[in-house]
mmCIF file of C-alpha atoms in Angstrom:
data_model
loop_
_atom_site.group_PDB
_atom_site.id
_atom_site.type_symbol
_atom_site.label_atom_id
_atom_site.label_comp_id
_atom_site.label_asym_id
_atom_site.label_seq_id
_atom_site.Cartn_x
_atom_site.Cartn_y
_atom_site.Cartn_z
ATOM 1 C CA MET Q 3 94.399 -192.091 267.682
ATOM 2 C CA ARG Q 4 95.740 -189.129 265.703
ATOM 3 C CA ARG Q 5 98.119 -191.421 263.838
ATOM 4 C CA LEU Q 6 95.254 -193.764 262.962
ATOM 5 C CA VAL Q 7 93.189 -190.853 261.580
ATOM 6 C CA ILE Q 8 96.129 -189.685 259.427
ATOM 7 C CA LEU Q 9 96.689 -193.220 258.121
ATOM 8 C CA PHE Q 10 92.955 -193.551 257.371
ATOM 9 C CA PHE Q 11 92.844 -190.359 255.257
ATOM 10 C CA PHE Q 12 96.107 -191.325 253.531
ATOM 11 C CA ALA Q 13 94.588 -194.682 252.609
ATOM 12 C CA LEU Q 14 91.510 -192.932 251.173
ATOM 13 C CA LEU Q 15 93.700 -190.567 249.171
ATOM 14 C CA VAL Q 16 95.810 -193.373 247.736
ATOM 15 C CA SER Q 17 92.748 -195.467 246.898
ATOM 16 C CA GLY Q 18 91.202 -192.575 244.969
ATOM 17 C CA CYS Q 19 88.194 -192.216 247.263
ATOM 18 C CA ILE Q 20 89.087 -188.574 247.888
ATOM 19 C CA SER Q 21 91.106 -186.115 245.854
ATOM 20 C CA ILE Q 22 92.784 -182.816 246.668
ATOM 21 C CA PRO Q 23 93.167 -180.419 243.716
ATOM 22 C CA LEU Q 24 96.705 -179.095 243.391
ATOM 23 C CA PHE Q 25 95.577 -176.064 241.378
ATOM 24 C CA PRO Q 26 92.174 -174.847 242.650
ATOM 25 C CA GLN Q 27 89.875 -173.265 240.112
ATOM 26 C CA LYS Q 28 89.181 -169.546 240.256
ATOM 27 C CA MET Q 29 86.086 -168.596 242.224
ATOM 28 C CA PRO Q 30 83.526 -166.119 240.870
ATOM 29 C CA LEU Q 31 84.071 -162.436 241.505
ATOM 30 C CA ARG Q 32 82.465 -160.922 244.585
ATOM 31 C CA GLU Q 33 81.651 -157.359 245.470
ATOM 32 C CA LYS Q 34 83.850 -155.642 248.076
ATOM 33 C CA SER Q 35 83.198 -152.162 249.456
ATOM 34 C CA VAL Q 36 86.367 -150.091 249.760
ATOM 35 C CA GLN Q 37 85.016 -146.639 250.608
ATOM 36 C CA GLY Q 38 81.819 -144.761 251.456
ATOM 37 C CA SER Q 39 78.336 -145.858 252.422
ATOM 38 C CA GLY Q 40 74.791 -145.978 251.140
ATOM 39 C CA PRO Q 41 72.809 -148.093 248.675
ATOM 40 C CA ASP Q 42 74.168 -146.426 245.531
ATOM 41 C CA LYS Q 43 77.514 -147.617 244.187
ATOM 42 C CA VAL Q 44 80.439 -146.466 242.074
ATOM 43 C CA LEU Q 45 82.270 -149.415 240.524
ATOM 44 C CA LEU Q 46 86.054 -149.008 240.515
ATOM 45 C CA LEU Q 47 87.450 -151.058 237.651
ATOM 46 C CA SER Q 48 91.228 -151.490 237.547
ATOM 47 C CA ILE Q 49 93.096 -151.683 234.229
ATOM 48 C CA SER Q 50 96.694 -152.398 235.175
ATOM 49 C CA GLY Q 51 99.760 -153.753 233.439
ATOM 50 C CA MET Q 52 100.097 -155.023 229.878
ATOM 51 C CA ILE Q 53 96.834 -155.117 227.926
ATOM 52 C CA SER Q 54 96.582 -158.467 226.183
ATOM 53 C CA GLU Q 55 94.371 -161.516 225.850
ATOM 54 C CA GLY Q 56 95.432 -164.743 227.470
ATOM 55 C CA LYS Q 57 98.214 -165.303 229.947
ATOM 56 C CA ASP Q 58 101.297 -167.381 229.357
ATOM 57 C CA GLY Q 59 102.191 -167.956 232.976
ATOM 58 C CA GLY Q 60 103.126 -171.247 234.626
ATOM 59 C CA LEU Q 61 100.882 -173.739 236.389
ATOM 60 C CA LEU Q 62 101.020 -171.781 239.627
ATOM 61 C CA ASP Q 63 100.186 -168.460 237.965
ATOM 62 C CA ARG Q 64 96.632 -167.606 238.979
ATOM 63 C CA ASP Q 65 96.449 -164.057 237.643
ATOM 64 C CA ASP Q 66 93.406 -163.228 235.565
ATOM 65 C CA ASP Q 67 93.316 -162.712 231.834
ATOM 66 C CA LEU Q 68 92.759 -158.925 231.754
ATOM 67 C CA VAL Q 69 90.247 -158.866 228.884
ATOM 68 C CA ALA Q 70 88.219 -161.739 230.359
ATOM 69 C CA ARG Q 71 88.202 -160.141 233.823
ATOM 70 C CA ILE Q 72 87.004 -156.785 232.480
ATOM 71 C CA LYS Q 73 84.190 -158.556 230.613
ATOM 72 C CA GLU Q 74 83.246 -160.500 233.755
ATOM 73 C CA GLU Q 75 83.146 -157.339 235.868
ATOM 74 C CA LEU Q 76 81.085 -155.399 233.340
ATOM 75 C CA THR Q 77 78.633 -158.292 233.022
ATOM 76 C CA LEU Q 78 78.081 -158.284 236.789
ATOM 77 C CA ALA Q 79 77.773 -154.506 236.861
ATOM 78 C CA ALA Q 80 75.234 -154.457 234.042
ATOM 79 C CA GLU Q 81 72.827 -156.447 236.228
ATOM 80 C CA ASP Q 82 73.270 -154.271 239.329
ATOM 81 C CA GLU Q 83 70.903 -151.295 239.218
ATOM 82 C CA HIS Q 84 72.572 -149.795 242.299
ATOM 83 C CA ILE Q 85 75.738 -149.109 240.296
ATOM 84 C CA LYS Q 86 75.345 -145.501 239.175
ATOM 85 C CA ALA Q 87 78.818 -144.736 237.798
ATOM 86 C CA LEU Q 88 81.928 -146.486 236.521
ATOM 87 C CA LEU Q 89 85.410 -145.361 237.565
ATOM 88 C CA LEU Q 90 88.361 -146.614 235.511
ATOM 89 C CA ARG Q 91 91.662 -146.688 237.379
ATOM 90 C CA ILE Q 92 94.261 -146.958 234.618
ATOM 91 C CA ASN Q 93 97.895 -147.829 235.130
ATOM 92 C CA SER Q 94 99.128 -149.319 231.857
ATOM 93 C CA PRO Q 95 101.645 -148.725 229.058
ATOM 94 C CA GLY Q 96 99.176 -150.255 226.593
ATOM 95 C CA GLY Q 97 99.325 -153.585 224.819
ATOM 96 C CA THR Q 98 98.075 -155.329 221.719
ATOM 97 C CA VAL Q 99 95.884 -153.458 219.256
ATOM 98 C CA THR Q 100 93.058 -155.973 219.480
ATOM 99 C CA ALA Q 101 92.968 -156.369 223.268
ATOM 100 C CA SER Q 102 92.944 -152.580 223.725
ATOM 101 C CA ASP Q 103 90.112 -152.247 221.216
ATOM 102 C CA VAL Q 104 88.099 -155.097 222.776
ATOM 103 C CA ILE Q 105 88.181 -153.460 226.215
ATOM 104 C CA TYR Q 106 87.288 -150.106 224.641
ATOM 105 C CA HIS Q 107 84.356 -151.774 222.867
ATOM 106 C CA GLU Q 108 83.121 -153.548 226.013
ATOM 107 C CA ILE Q 109 83.147 -150.346 228.077
ATOM 108 C CA MET Q 110 81.348 -148.393 225.342
ATOM 109 C CA ALA Q 111 78.720 -151.162 225.073
ATOM 110 C CA PHE Q 112 78.283 -151.061 228.858
ATOM 111 C CA LYS Q 113 77.791 -147.278 228.719
ATOM 112 C CA GLU Q 114 75.181 -147.671 225.994
ATOM 113 C CA LYS Q 115 73.303 -150.325 227.979
ATOM 114 C CA ARG Q 116 73.355 -148.745 231.428
ATOM 115 C CA LYS Q 117 73.401 -145.032 230.520
ATOM 116 C CA ILE Q 118 75.674 -144.189 233.452
ATOM 117 C CA PRO Q 119 78.720 -141.884 233.508
ATOM 118 C CA VAL Q 120 82.260 -143.197 233.130
ATOM 119 C CA VAL Q 121 85.263 -141.425 234.647
ATOM 120 C CA ALA Q 122 88.838 -142.449 233.838
ATOM 121 C CA VAL Q 123 91.725 -141.714 236.196
ATOM 122 C CA ILE Q 124 95.249 -142.166 234.844
ATOM 123 C CA MET Q 125 97.647 -143.080 237.620
ATOM 124 C CA ASP Q 126 101.410 -143.221 236.990
ATOM 125 C CA LEU Q 127 100.982 -144.486 233.419
ATOM 126 C CA GLY Q 128 98.161 -144.396 230.897
ATOM 127 C CA ALA Q 129 99.942 -144.515 227.559
ATOM 128 C CA SER Q 130 98.972 -145.746 224.091
ATOM 129 C CA GLY Q 131 96.425 -148.572 224.618
ATOM 130 C CA GLY Q 132 95.961 -147.346 228.183
ATOM 131 C CA TYR Q 133 94.940 -143.934 226.870
ATOM 132 C CA TYR Q 134 92.850 -145.568 224.096
ATOM 133 C CA ILE Q 135 90.718 -147.104 226.859
ATOM 134 C CA ALA Q 136 90.676 -143.885 228.908
ATOM 135 C CA VAL Q 137 88.908 -142.133 226.015
ATOM 136 C CA THR Q 138 85.755 -144.080 226.945
ATOM 137 C CA GLY Q 139 85.464 -141.742 229.920
ATOM 138 C CA ASP Q 140 83.037 -138.836 230.010
ATOM 139 C CA ARG Q 141 85.762 -137.196 232.050
ATOM 140 C CA ILE Q 142 89.480 -138.027 232.150
ATOM 141 C CA ILE Q 143 91.622 -137.091 235.137
ATOM 142 C CA ALA Q 144 95.399 -137.461 235.063
ATOM 143 C CA HIS Q 145 97.530 -137.701 238.180
ATOM 144 C CA PRO Q 146 99.922 -134.717 238.485
ATOM 145 C CA THR Q 147 102.895 -137.036 237.934
ATOM 146 C CA SER Q 148 101.334 -139.378 235.364
ATOM 147 C CA VAL Q 149 102.713 -140.218 231.926
ATOM 148 C CA THR Q 150 100.166 -140.453 229.134
ATOM 149 C CA GLY Q 151 99.802 -139.947 225.384
ATOM 150 C CA SER Q 152 101.920 -142.180 223.110
ATOM 151 C CA VAL Q 153 99.121 -142.153 220.548
ATOM 152 C CA GLY Q 154 100.377 -144.484 217.860
ATOM 153 C CA VAL Q 155 101.140 -148.012 216.682
ATOM 154 C CA ILE Q 156 104.310 -150.076 216.719
ATOM 155 C CA MET Q 157 105.014 -153.463 215.162
ATOM 156 C CA LEU Q 158 107.520 -155.831 216.708
ATOM 157 C CA ARG Q 159 109.415 -158.288 214.535
ATOM 158 C CA VAL Q 160 112.312 -160.520 215.533
ATOM 159 C CA SER Q 161 115.073 -161.209 212.988
ATOM 160 C CA ALA Q 162 116.830 -164.521 213.542
ATOM 161 C CA GLU Q 163 118.633 -164.664 210.186
ATOM 162 C CA GLY Q 164 122.037 -163.589 211.517
ATOM 163 C CA LEU Q 165 121.866 -166.007 214.438
ATOM 164 C CA LEU Q 166 121.031 -168.942 212.172
ATOM 165 C CA GLN Q 167 123.958 -168.117 209.902
ATOM 166 C CA LYS Q 168 126.322 -168.104 212.883
ATOM 167 C CA ILE Q 169 125.272 -171.564 214.001
ATOM 168 C CA GLY Q 170 125.085 -172.970 210.478
ATOM 169 C CA VAL Q 171 121.341 -173.496 210.283
ATOM 170 C CA GLU Q 172 119.252 -172.597 207.240
ATOM 171 C CA ALA Q 173 115.482 -172.142 207.274
ATOM 172 C CA SER Q 174 113.428 -172.464 204.116
ATOM 173 C CA ALA Q 175 109.730 -172.329 203.288
ATOM 174 C CA ILE Q 176 107.682 -173.882 200.497
ATOM 175 C CA LYS Q 177 104.815 -171.467 199.964
ATOM 176 C CA SER Q 178 101.765 -170.973 197.789
ATOM 177 C CA GLY Q 179 102.421 -167.287 197.173
ATOM 178 C CA ALA Q 180 105.285 -164.814 197.348
ATOM 179 C CA LYS Q 181 103.878 -163.078 200.448
ATOM 180 C CA LYS Q 182 102.703 -166.196 202.336
ATOM 181 C CA ASP Q 183 105.581 -165.972 204.820
ATOM 182 C CA ILE Q 184 105.519 -162.190 205.137
ATOM 183 C CA GLY Q 185 107.132 -161.131 208.392
ATOM 184 C CA SER Q 186 109.232 -164.288 208.658
ATOM 185 C CA PRO Q 187 112.111 -163.875 211.116
ATOM 186 C CA PHE Q 188 114.281 -166.174 208.988
ATOM 187 C CA ARG Q 189 114.848 -163.854 206.035
ATOM 188 C CA PRO Q 190 115.144 -160.121 205.315
ATOM 189 C CA MET Q 191 111.979 -158.106 204.812
ATOM 190 C CA THR Q 192 111.512 -156.813 201.263
ATOM 191 C CA ASP Q 193 110.463 -153.253 200.413
ATOM 192 C CA ASP Q 194 107.090 -154.525 199.185
ATOM 193 C CA GLU Q 195 106.486 -156.361 202.447
ATOM 194 C CA ARG Q 196 107.503 -153.345 204.490
ATOM 195 C CA ALA Q 197 105.001 -151.260 202.497
ATOM 196 C CA ILE Q 198 102.243 -153.808 203.239
ATOM 197 C CA PHE Q 199 102.942 -153.665 206.967
ATOM 198 C CA GLN Q 200 103.127 -149.863 206.872
ATOM 199 C CA THR Q 201 99.689 -149.741 205.256
ATOM 200 C CA MET Q 202 98.304 -151.943 208.027
ATOM 201 C CA ILE Q 203 99.939 -149.801 210.712
ATOM 202 C CA ASN Q 204 98.532 -146.670 209.101
ATOM 203 C CA GLY Q 205 95.063 -148.222 209.278
ATOM 204 C CA PHE Q 206 95.391 -149.056 212.974
ATOM 205 C CA PHE Q 207 96.782 -145.576 213.616
ATOM 206 C CA SER Q 208 93.873 -143.960 211.772
ATOM 207 C CA ARG Q 209 91.491 -145.920 213.994
ATOM 208 C CA PHE Q 210 93.342 -144.697 217.103
ATOM 209 C CA LEU Q 211 93.129 -141.075 215.959
ATOM 210 C CA ASP Q 212 89.435 -141.500 215.152
ATOM 211 C CA VAL Q 213 88.747 -142.861 218.645
ATOM 212 C CA VAL Q 214 90.586 -139.929 220.241
ATOM 213 C CA SER Q 215 88.941 -137.386 217.947
ATOM 214 C CA LYS Q 216 85.430 -138.640 218.713
ATOM 215 C CA GLY Q 217 86.016 -139.166 222.407
ATOM 216 C CA ARG Q 218 87.746 -135.841 223.021
ATOM 217 C CA SER Q 219 86.240 -133.688 220.228
ATOM 218 C CA LEU Q 220 89.719 -132.561 219.223
ATOM 219 C CA PRO Q 221 90.284 -130.429 216.103
ATOM 220 C CA PRO Q 222 92.823 -131.606 213.472
ATOM 221 C CA ASP Q 223 95.585 -129.264 214.653
ATOM 222 C CA GLN Q 224 95.535 -130.715 218.163
ATOM 223 C CA LEU Q 225 95.487 -134.248 216.797
ATOM 224 C CA LYS Q 226 98.508 -133.414 214.660
ATOM 225 C CA ALA Q 227 100.406 -132.264 217.755
ATOM 226 C CA ILE Q 228 100.191 -135.738 219.306
ATOM 227 C CA SER Q 229 100.347 -137.871 216.157
ATOM 228 C CA ASP Q 230 104.110 -138.381 216.435
ATOM 229 C CA GLY Q 231 103.592 -140.752 219.371
ATOM 230 C CA ARG Q 232 105.085 -138.508 222.066
ATOM 231 C CA VAL Q 233 104.433 -139.138 225.746
ATOM 232 C CA LEU Q 234 103.152 -136.334 227.948
ATOM 233 C CA THR Q 235 102.854 -135.478 231.608
ATOM 234 C CA GLY Q 236 99.408 -134.974 233.068
ATOM 235 C CA PRO Q 237 99.647 -131.151 232.924
ATOM 236 C CA GLN Q 238 100.906 -131.282 229.321
ATOM 237 C CA ALA Q 239 98.027 -133.562 228.354
ATOM 238 C CA LEU Q 240 95.623 -131.074 229.927
ATOM 239 C CA GLN Q 241 97.006 -128.263 227.780
ATOM 240 C CA LEU Q 242 96.480 -130.337 224.613
ATOM 241 C CA GLY Q 243 92.955 -131.387 225.553
ATOM 242 C CA LEU Q 244 93.727 -135.066 226.096
ATOM 243 C CA VAL Q 245 92.456 -134.915 229.685
ATOM 244 C CA ASP Q 246 89.937 -132.719 231.505
ATOM 245 C CA GLN Q 247 91.655 -132.309 234.840
ATOM 246 C CA VAL Q 248 94.843 -132.935 236.755
ATOM 247 C CA GLY Q 249 94.032 -134.560 240.065
ATOM 248 C CA TYR Q 250 93.931 -137.658 242.224
ATOM 249 C CA LEU Q 251 91.839 -140.797 242.518
ATOM 250 C CA ASP Q 252 89.670 -139.062 245.127
ATOM 251 C CA ASP Q 253 88.907 -136.402 242.518
ATOM 252 C CA GLY Q 254 87.823 -139.154 240.157
ATOM 253 C CA ILE Q 255 85.418 -140.532 242.758
ATOM 254 C CA ALA Q 256 84.027 -137.044 243.357
ATOM 255 C CA ALA Q 257 83.605 -136.500 239.605
ATOM 256 C CA ALA Q 258 81.839 -139.856 239.175
ATOM 257 C CA LYS Q 259 79.378 -139.071 241.960
ATOM 258 C CA LYS Q 260 78.757 -135.573 240.614
ATOM 259 C CA LEU Q 261 78.083 -136.808 237.070
ATOM 260 C CA ALA Q 262 75.732 -139.466 238.481
ATOM 261 C CA GLY Q 263 73.935 -136.913 240.668
ATOM 262 C CA LEU Q 264 74.925 -138.653 243.901
ATOM 263 C CA SER Q 265 75.733 -137.011 247.217
ATOM 264 C CA GLU Q 266 76.679 -140.313 248.826
ATOM 265 C CA ALA Q 267 77.759 -143.652 247.420
ATOM 266 C CA ARG Q 268 79.824 -146.721 248.164
ATOM 267 C CA VAL Q 269 82.912 -147.337 246.055
ATOM 268 C CA ILE Q 270 83.055 -151.028 245.269
ATOM 269 C CA MET Q 271 85.461 -153.376 243.522
ATOM 270 C CA TYR Q 272 84.998 -156.922 242.288
ATOM 271 C CA ALA Q 273 87.555 -159.443 243.486
ATOM 272 C CA ARG Q 274 88.098 -163.164 243.976
ATOM 273 C CA PRO Q 275 87.128 -164.453 247.441
ATOM 274 C CA ASP Q 276 90.768 -164.895 248.488
ATOM 275 C CA ALA Q 277 91.842 -161.411 247.325
ATOM 276 C CA TYR Q 278 92.405 -158.625 249.835
ATOM 277 C CA ARG Q 279 90.785 -155.335 248.808
ATOM 278 C CA ASN Q 280 90.477 -152.766 251.585
ATOM 279 C CA ASN Q 281 90.859 -149.354 249.903
ATOM 280 C CA ILE Q 282 90.672 -147.571 246.556
ATOM 281 C CA TYR Q 283 94.361 -148.197 245.817
ATOM 282 C CA SER Q 284 94.193 -151.970 246.256
ATOM 283 C CA LEU Q 285 95.730 -153.652 243.226
ATOM 284 C CA THR Q 286 94.157 -156.158 240.863
ATOM 285 C CA GLY Q 287 97.231 -156.578 238.650
ATOM 286 C CA GLY Q 288 100.770 -155.415 237.931
ATOM 287 C CA GLY Q 289 101.355 -151.669 237.731
ATOM 288 C CA GLY Q 290 102.196 -149.596 234.691
ATOM 289 C CA LEU Q 291 105.881 -148.766 235.130
ATOM 290 C CA GLU Q 292 106.436 -152.126 236.800
ATOM 291 C CA SER Q 293 105.001 -153.900 233.771
ATOM 292 C CA LEU Q 294 107.447 -152.024 231.534
ATOM 293 C CA ALA Q 295 110.315 -153.232 233.703
ATOM 294 C CA ARG Q 296 109.031 -156.810 233.415
ATOM 295 C CA LEU Q 297 108.286 -156.591 229.683
ATOM 296 C CA ASP Q 298 109.192 -159.935 228.110
ATOM 297 C CA LEU Q 299 109.585 -159.244 224.395
ATOM 298 C CA MET Q 300 109.952 -162.884 223.373
ATOM 299 C CA ASN Q 301 106.795 -163.833 225.294
ATOM 300 C CA LEU Q 302 104.980 -160.904 223.715
ATOM 301 C CA MET Q 303 106.049 -162.024 220.237
ATOM 302 C CA HIS Q 304 104.191 -165.348 220.554
ATOM 303 C CA GLY Q 305 106.589 -167.505 218.564
ATOM 304 C CA ALA Q 306 108.286 -164.614 216.754
ATOM 305 C CA SER Q 307 105.095 -163.657 214.884
ATOM 306 C CA PRO Q 308 104.817 -159.914 214.180
ATOM 307 C CA GLN Q 309 102.641 -158.107 216.701
ATOM 308 C CA PHE Q 310 100.769 -154.836 216.204
ATOM 309 C CA LEU Q 311 100.737 -152.865 219.428
ATOM 310 C CA TYR Q 312 99.197 -149.790 220.979
ATOM 311 C CA LEU Q 313 102.136 -149.734 223.374
ATOM 312 C CA TRP Q 314 104.632 -147.249 224.746
ATOM 313 C CA MET Q 315 107.873 -149.194 224.603
ATOM 314 C CA PRO Q 316 110.881 -146.946 225.388
#
């Protein structure tokens, strides 16, 4: 009988009457409580790994696009009146200029709409774009052993000219203007082109400094102290006014509840139905230092096109 049942379902599958998806679609996010009790909630939003839009993984890679996931979580949270505070758990070396700025913008828009406090906790790494996003917080807490700072911009450009010469290949471009192929990896960069890119980088850097200045109310002399792109420990960042406190994730939860005027609250996370989230340290993506170890420069370059990054890249 069992063999007949198996043969019956096999026949249906072959005939096309039933189908089994090889790559199931992602299910909507669901709320999961990870700590505390009561009707009021603190949403723990995890910003981990490289900050970028899109994901260039294989067919079996089911990780979320970070920017899209953050937007999805904030959209759900905006409709939940029981959410009284937002806690950002940051563990990132940064990423692309635009993706970092988009997440910053979405969190600031959420704050404006809901009028609830935001607390950022920097775990082992909250550098460059990671810190850019942390500045959305009404209070920033850095782990005692965290690495943060790296306020600045870097542009990556691959040069393939020498390699092509070695293998006897020549690349040429027919262009409408002298600067149409600016940044091409197939020829040297001219002084004029370098000056153009430097002007763009200076603009992105000015925006970064403006975000930090407004978010942290830092005077020019303190901004100057970090404008060389240096990384800092949590205690060093506290001395320079980049963070408000050195502490742990529990301190971030306590700060979020205090700013929201709550004595009791549930800490919640959003996750896919098949994801396991049972405490405040449960991951939703690759970690900060781990993402540096797995940094794929060629994948980041997207076809050798120059990339502007708020990224700590030692």
